[in-house]
Amino acid sequence: MLDLLRETVDRAAGHCAYAEARHVHAVEEHLAVHDDLVDAVDATESEGIGVRVLVGGAWGFAATRDVTPAGAEAALKRALAVAAAQPAAGARPLAPVVPATGHWASPCAIDPFMLPLEERLALLFAAVAAMRGDARIVRADAEASLMRTRKALVTSDGTAVTQELTECGAGIAATAVGDGELQTRTYPCSHGGTVAAAGWEQVVGLDLVGNAPRVAGEAIELLTAPEVPEGRRTIVLHAEQLALQLHESIGHALELDRMLLGEASYAGTSWVKVDDITGGLRYGSDALNVTADATIPGALGTFGWDDEGVPGARTPLIVGGELQATLSDRQSAAAIGLGASGGCARAEGFARQPIVRMTNVSVEPGSAGSLGDLIADTEDGALYLESNRSWSIDDRRWQFQFATEVAREIRGGELGKLYRNPLYMGITPEFWGSLDAVCGADEWRLWGLTNCGKGEPGQVMHVSHGTAPARFRDVRVGVAS
């Protein structure tokens, strides 16, 4: 495949300032069961070549499912024609990159595509069965996703690389009805469970069956639980909820293309300005340390090279609460005079252009010890919030509101009774400024998200966030309607 891509890029010589050809072959399966029924066994496969060129400062892009020399050449001609049709944009430099060659693959101990379908479904049915038995559980769901993506990239800068990424994940949900109330509890998290760059061992390791009775029991308990008391109070966020909070209010806000208004018409902009990068913007408290790391084993935003050939790297974004860097690709980095790309150019499939996407943006572990240590150190009346239920955040990533499935009272240094329908809200820098404790490395783990949307036409990207439970002071808490 690299030979075909090289021929395509070589044909572009003399017609453009830069060219890249990218081949992507992706297969995906999604399994879902509820109660005694198979809800979905969906399988998709796509393959094609995307060609991007830079002519006179204007980009041109075209894609084809015809993976032949003729198909690739036709895509190149269309990309050149698209670029020529763009308004003159003047010189558009790209941040330099050292040409790369080689192959990279994510870990995969148990190939999910080699397992019989019946074996995979049997695990999901076992989890569903373990959630049922009480008449108040009106629906029990289990689902799993498995994906494999093979990519090859050749650029006119001399890069020629291949990569293979295997991803697996799963989740369960129990829905209970009673006393005029409906409540749903999930594990390991809502929105389809968590996914990792791994084989079927990731699904087995989640122990869906072992956690199913607890999930069903908590769904039932929530039916008669009191609503969360409103007011301002200390909250401790479960690591899964902190991951989504991080994704929405830090990850997206630090995408450089959003700061440069490149996503203003769809995904939005950012409250962070370009001058803030060197201006020492105070993003949060001294306890806030955030990195973007495309080298973490098992994470969805890990790769050998991004879709512009920039190698995966670890970049401190926020240190001691102070902004240090942003998420960038070659174009946005050059636009503000950075010496190198942040290595965040990624595209969904072969038919979309690379745009700035998060790698694995994580909150670094703190010094608060275990979750038990943190709860023991927290005053009576505080709340422990877990499992995201919904969220809303404005297009500048400034004001937000998150609802969770459950809140637990903290009293006497321990977790107590459940509250239902909790939500909390805040303003991004004030909220992160109220962070005063993060649990240690033993509580830190990755959470994989597969539904991050951005771009026009829209693209969905997969990313992981590493987090540990964390405590925030004086946060406004309310009841979700």
Short mmCIF file of N, CA and C in Angstrom, two decimals, residues 165-253:
data_model
loop_
_atom_site.label_atom_id
_atom_site.label_comp_id
_atom_site.label_asym_id
_atom_site.label_seq_id
_atom_site.Cartn_x
_atom_site.Cartn_y
_atom_site.Cartn_z
N LEU A 165 -4.51 -0.27 14.93
CA LEU A 165 -5.11 0.01 16.23
C LEU A 165 -6.30 -0.90 16.45
N THR A 166 -6.28 -1.64 17.57
CA THR A 166 -7.41 -2.48 17.97
C THR A 166 -8.03 -1.88 19.22
N GLU A 167 -9.35 -1.75 19.21
CA GLU A 167 -10.06 -1.14 20.34
C GLU A 167 -11.21 -2.04 20.76
N CYS A 168 -11.42 -2.18 22.07
CA CYS A 168 -12.51 -2.99 22.62
C CYS A 168 -13.07 -2.31 23.85
N GLY A 169 -14.37 -2.51 24.08
CA GLY A 169 -14.98 -1.98 25.29
C GLY A 169 -16.37 -2.51 25.47
N ALA A 170 -16.95 -2.26 26.64
CA ALA A 170 -18.28 -2.77 26.93
C ALA A 170 -18.87 -2.01 28.11
N GLY A 171 -20.17 -2.21 28.33
CA GLY A 171 -20.84 -1.59 29.47
C GLY A 171 -22.19 -2.24 29.70
N ILE A 172 -22.75 -2.03 30.90
CA ILE A 172 -24.07 -2.57 31.22
C ILE A 172 -24.91 -1.46 31.83
N ALA A 173 -26.23 -1.66 31.77
CA ALA A 173 -27.18 -0.68 32.35
C ALA A 173 -28.39 -1.42 32.88
N ALA A 174 -28.85 -1.00 34.06
CA ALA A 174 -30.07 -1.54 34.65
C ALA A 174 -31.07 -0.40 34.82
N THR A 175 -32.28 -0.60 34.35
CA THR A 175 -33.33 0.42 34.47
C THR A 175 -34.41 -0.11 35.40
N ALA A 176 -34.70 0.66 36.44
CA ALA A 176 -35.69 0.27 37.44
C ALA A 176 -36.86 1.25 37.42
N VAL A 177 -38.05 0.73 37.67
CA VAL A 177 -39.27 1.55 37.73
C VAL A 177 -40.04 1.19 38.99
N GLY A 178 -40.53 2.22 39.70
CA GLY A 178 -41.34 1.98 40.90
C GLY A 178 -41.57 3.28 41.63
N ASP A 179 -42.66 3.34 42.39
CA ASP A 179 -42.99 4.53 43.17
C ASP A 179 -43.03 5.79 42.30
N GLY A 180 -43.52 5.63 41.05
CA GLY A 180 -43.63 6.78 40.16
C GLY A 180 -42.31 7.31 39.67
N GLU A 181 -41.28 6.52 39.76
CA GLU A 181 -39.92 6.97 39.42
C GLU A 181 -39.28 5.98 38.46
N LEU A 182 -38.41 6.47 37.60
CA LEU A 182 -37.57 5.64 36.73
C LEU A 182 -36.12 6.03 36.95
N GLN A 183 -35.28 5.06 37.20
CA GLN A 183 -33.86 5.33 37.41
C GLN A 183 -33.02 4.31 36.65
N THR A 184 -31.92 4.78 36.08
CA THR A 184 -30.98 3.91 35.36
C THR A 184 -29.61 4.01 36.00
N ARG A 185 -29.00 2.87 36.19
CA ARG A 185 -27.63 2.81 36.75
C ARG A 185 -26.77 2.06 35.75
N THR A 186 -25.53 2.51 35.56
CA THR A 186 -24.65 1.92 34.56
C THR A 186 -23.31 1.52 35.18
N TYR A 187 -22.58 0.71 34.43
CA TYR A 187 -21.21 0.33 34.79
C TYR A 187 -20.48 -0.04 33.50
N PRO A 188 -19.21 0.25 33.34
CA PRO A 188 -18.37 1.09 34.21
C PRO A 188 -18.67 2.57 34.07
N CYS A 189 -19.39 2.92 33.01
CA CYS A 189 -19.83 4.30 32.86
C CYS A 189 -20.97 4.31 31.85
N SER A 190 -21.66 5.44 31.80
CA SER A 190 -22.78 5.56 30.88
C SER A 190 -22.28 5.79 29.46
N HIS A 191 -23.23 6.01 28.55
CA HIS A 191 -22.89 6.28 27.15
C HIS A 191 -22.14 5.13 26.49
N GLY A 192 -22.53 3.89 26.83
CA GLY A 192 -21.99 2.73 26.13
C GLY A 192 -20.82 2.04 26.79
N GLY A 193 -20.44 2.46 27.98
CA GLY A 193 -19.31 1.82 28.66
C GLY A 193 -18.00 2.48 28.29
N THR A 194 -16.90 1.85 28.69
CA THR A 194 -15.59 2.41 28.40
C THR A 194 -14.86 1.51 27.43
N VAL A 195 -14.03 2.12 26.59
CA VAL A 195 -13.30 1.42 25.53
C VAL A 195 -11.81 1.69 25.72
N ALA A 196 -10.98 0.70 25.38
CA ALA A 196 -9.53 0.87 25.48
C ALA A 196 -8.88 0.37 24.19
N ALA A 197 -7.66 0.78 23.97
CA ALA A 197 -6.87 0.26 22.87
C ALA A 197 -6.30 -1.08 23.32
N ALA A 198 -7.09 -2.11 23.11
CA ALA A 198 -6.74 -3.44 23.60
C ALA A 198 -7.63 -4.45 22.90
N GLY A 199 -7.39 -5.73 23.17
CA GLY A 199 -8.22 -6.78 22.63
C GLY A 199 -9.37 -7.11 23.56
N TRP A 200 -9.94 -8.31 23.38
CA TRP A 200 -11.10 -8.73 24.17
C TRP A 200 -10.77 -8.81 25.66
N GLU A 201 -9.48 -8.87 26.00
CA GLU A 201 -9.09 -8.88 27.41
C GLU A 201 -9.62 -7.65 28.15
N GLN A 202 -9.81 -6.56 27.43
CA GLN A 202 -10.38 -5.36 28.05
C GLN A 202 -11.80 -5.64 28.54
N VAL A 203 -12.60 -6.33 27.72
CA VAL A 203 -13.99 -6.63 28.08
C VAL A 203 -14.02 -7.61 29.26
N VAL A 204 -13.20 -8.65 29.18
CA VAL A 204 -13.16 -9.63 30.28
C VAL A 204 -12.75 -8.95 31.59
N GLY A 205 -11.78 -8.06 31.51
CA GLY A 205 -11.27 -7.40 32.70
C GLY A 205 -12.26 -6.47 33.38
N LEU A 206 -13.31 -6.04 32.66
CA LEU A 206 -14.31 -5.17 33.27
C LEU A 206 -15.19 -5.92 34.27
N ASP A 207 -15.24 -7.24 34.18
CA ASP A 207 -16.04 -8.07 35.09
C ASP A 207 -17.49 -7.57 35.12
N LEU A 208 -18.12 -7.57 33.97
CA LEU A 208 -19.51 -7.10 33.86
C LEU A 208 -20.43 -7.93 34.73
N VAL A 209 -20.23 -9.25 34.71
CA VAL A 209 -21.11 -10.15 35.47
C VAL A 209 -20.97 -9.89 36.97
N GLY A 210 -19.76 -9.71 37.44
CA GLY A 210 -19.53 -9.49 38.86
C GLY A 210 -20.13 -8.19 39.36
N ASN A 211 -20.16 -7.18 38.51
CA ASN A 211 -20.68 -5.88 38.91
C ASN A 211 -22.19 -5.74 38.67
N ALA A 212 -22.78 -6.67 37.92
CA ALA A 212 -24.19 -6.55 37.54
C ALA A 212 -25.14 -6.49 38.74
N PRO A 213 -25.02 -7.38 39.75
CA PRO A 213 -25.98 -7.29 40.88
C PRO A 213 -25.92 -5.94 41.60
N ARG A 214 -24.72 -5.39 41.79
CA ARG A 214 -24.61 -4.08 42.43
C ARG A 214 -25.29 -2.99 41.60
N VAL A 215 -25.10 -3.03 40.30
CA VAL A 215 -25.70 -2.03 39.42
C VAL A 215 -27.23 -2.10 39.51
N ALA A 216 -27.77 -3.31 39.47
CA ALA A 216 -29.23 -3.45 39.57
C ALA A 216 -29.73 -3.01 40.94
N GLY A 217 -29.00 -3.38 41.98
CA GLY A 217 -29.40 -2.99 43.33
C GLY A 217 -29.42 -1.48 43.52
N GLU A 218 -28.44 -0.80 42.96
CA GLU A 218 -28.40 0.66 43.10
C GLU A 218 -29.49 1.33 42.29
N ALA A 219 -29.85 0.76 41.14
CA ALA A 219 -30.96 1.32 40.36
C ALA A 219 -32.24 1.24 41.17
N ILE A 220 -32.45 0.12 41.84
CA ILE A 220 -33.64 -0.04 42.69
C ILE A 220 -33.60 0.91 43.88
N GLU A 221 -32.44 1.02 44.51
CA GLU A 221 -32.30 1.90 45.68
C GLU A 221 -32.57 3.35 45.33
N LEU A 222 -32.22 3.75 44.11
CA LEU A 222 -32.44 5.14 43.69
C LEU A 222 -33.93 5.48 43.58
N LEU A 223 -34.78 4.47 43.38
CA LEU A 223 -36.21 4.75 43.23
C LEU A 223 -36.79 5.46 44.44
N THR A 224 -36.31 5.12 45.60
CA THR A 224 -36.83 5.71 46.84
C THR A 224 -35.82 6.61 47.53
N ALA A 225 -34.71 6.84 46.90
CA ALA A 225 -33.71 7.73 47.49
C ALA A 225 -34.20 9.16 47.45
N PRO A 226 -33.84 9.98 48.43
CA PRO A 226 -34.23 11.40 48.38
C PRO A 226 -33.49 12.13 47.28
N GLU A 227 -34.08 13.24 46.83
CA GLU A 227 -33.37 14.07 45.88
C GLU A 227 -32.23 14.79 46.58
N VAL A 228 -31.21 15.06 45.82
CA VAL A 228 -30.01 15.65 46.39
C VAL A 228 -30.33 17.03 46.97
N PRO A 229 -29.85 17.37 48.16
CA PRO A 229 -30.10 18.70 48.72
C PRO A 229 -29.38 19.78 47.91
N GLU A 230 -30.11 20.85 47.59
CA GLU A 230 -29.53 21.91 46.78
C GLU A 230 -28.70 22.85 47.64
N GLY A 231 -27.78 23.53 46.97
CA GLY A 231 -26.95 24.52 47.67
C GLY A 231 -25.50 24.42 47.27
N ARG A 232 -24.68 25.23 47.88
CA ARG A 232 -23.25 25.20 47.59
C ARG A 232 -22.57 24.31 48.61
N ARG A 233 -21.72 23.41 48.11
CA ARG A 233 -21.09 22.45 49.02
C ARG A 233 -19.83 21.87 48.37
N THR A 234 -19.10 21.15 49.16
CA THR A 234 -17.93 20.42 48.65
C THR A 234 -18.40 19.17 47.92
N ILE A 235 -17.79 18.90 46.76
CA ILE A 235 -18.09 17.67 46.04
C ILE A 235 -16.79 16.92 45.73
N VAL A 236 -16.91 15.61 45.71
CA VAL A 236 -15.82 14.74 45.23
C VAL A 236 -16.35 14.06 43.99
N LEU A 237 -15.61 14.18 42.88
CA LEU A 237 -16.03 13.56 41.63
C LEU A 237 -15.36 12.21 41.46
N HIS A 238 -16.17 11.21 41.12
CA HIS A 238 -15.64 9.91 40.68
C HIS A 238 -14.74 10.15 39.47
N ALA A 239 -13.76 9.29 39.27
CA ALA A 239 -12.79 9.50 38.18
C ALA A 239 -13.47 9.52 36.82
N GLU A 240 -14.52 8.72 36.63
CA GLU A 240 -15.21 8.71 35.33
C GLU A 240 -15.87 10.05 35.05
N GLN A 241 -16.51 10.64 36.06
CA GLN A 241 -17.15 11.94 35.86
C GLN A 241 -16.10 13.03 35.65
N LEU A 242 -14.99 12.90 36.36
CA LEU A 242 -13.92 13.88 36.18
C LEU A 242 -13.36 13.81 34.75
N ALA A 243 -13.34 12.62 34.17
CA ALA A 243 -12.83 12.48 32.80
C ALA A 243 -13.68 13.28 31.82
N LEU A 244 -15.01 13.21 31.97
CA LEU A 244 -15.87 13.96 31.05
C LEU A 244 -15.77 15.46 31.33
N GLN A 245 -15.69 15.83 32.61
CA GLN A 245 -15.51 17.24 32.96
C GLN A 245 -14.23 17.78 32.32
N LEU A 246 -13.18 16.99 32.38
CA LEU A 246 -11.89 17.36 31.78
C LEU A 246 -12.01 17.49 30.26
N HIS A 247 -12.66 16.51 29.65
CA HIS A 247 -12.81 16.50 28.19
C HIS A 247 -13.50 17.78 27.70
N GLU A 248 -14.60 18.12 28.37
CA GLU A 248 -15.43 19.21 27.88
C GLU A 248 -14.89 20.59 28.25
N SER A 249 -14.35 20.74 29.45
CA SER A 249 -14.01 22.09 29.91
C SER A 249 -12.52 22.41 29.84
N ILE A 250 -11.69 21.42 29.55
CA ILE A 250 -10.26 21.70 29.34
C ILE A 250 -9.82 21.23 27.96
N GLY A 251 -10.10 19.96 27.64
CA GLY A 251 -9.65 19.42 26.36
C GLY A 251 -10.10 20.26 25.18
N HIS A 252 -11.40 20.44 25.04
CA HIS A 252 -11.89 21.22 23.89
C HIS A 252 -11.47 22.68 23.96
N ALA A 253 -11.42 23.23 25.16
CA ALA A 253 -11.05 24.65 25.29
C ALA A 253 -9.61 24.90 24.87
#
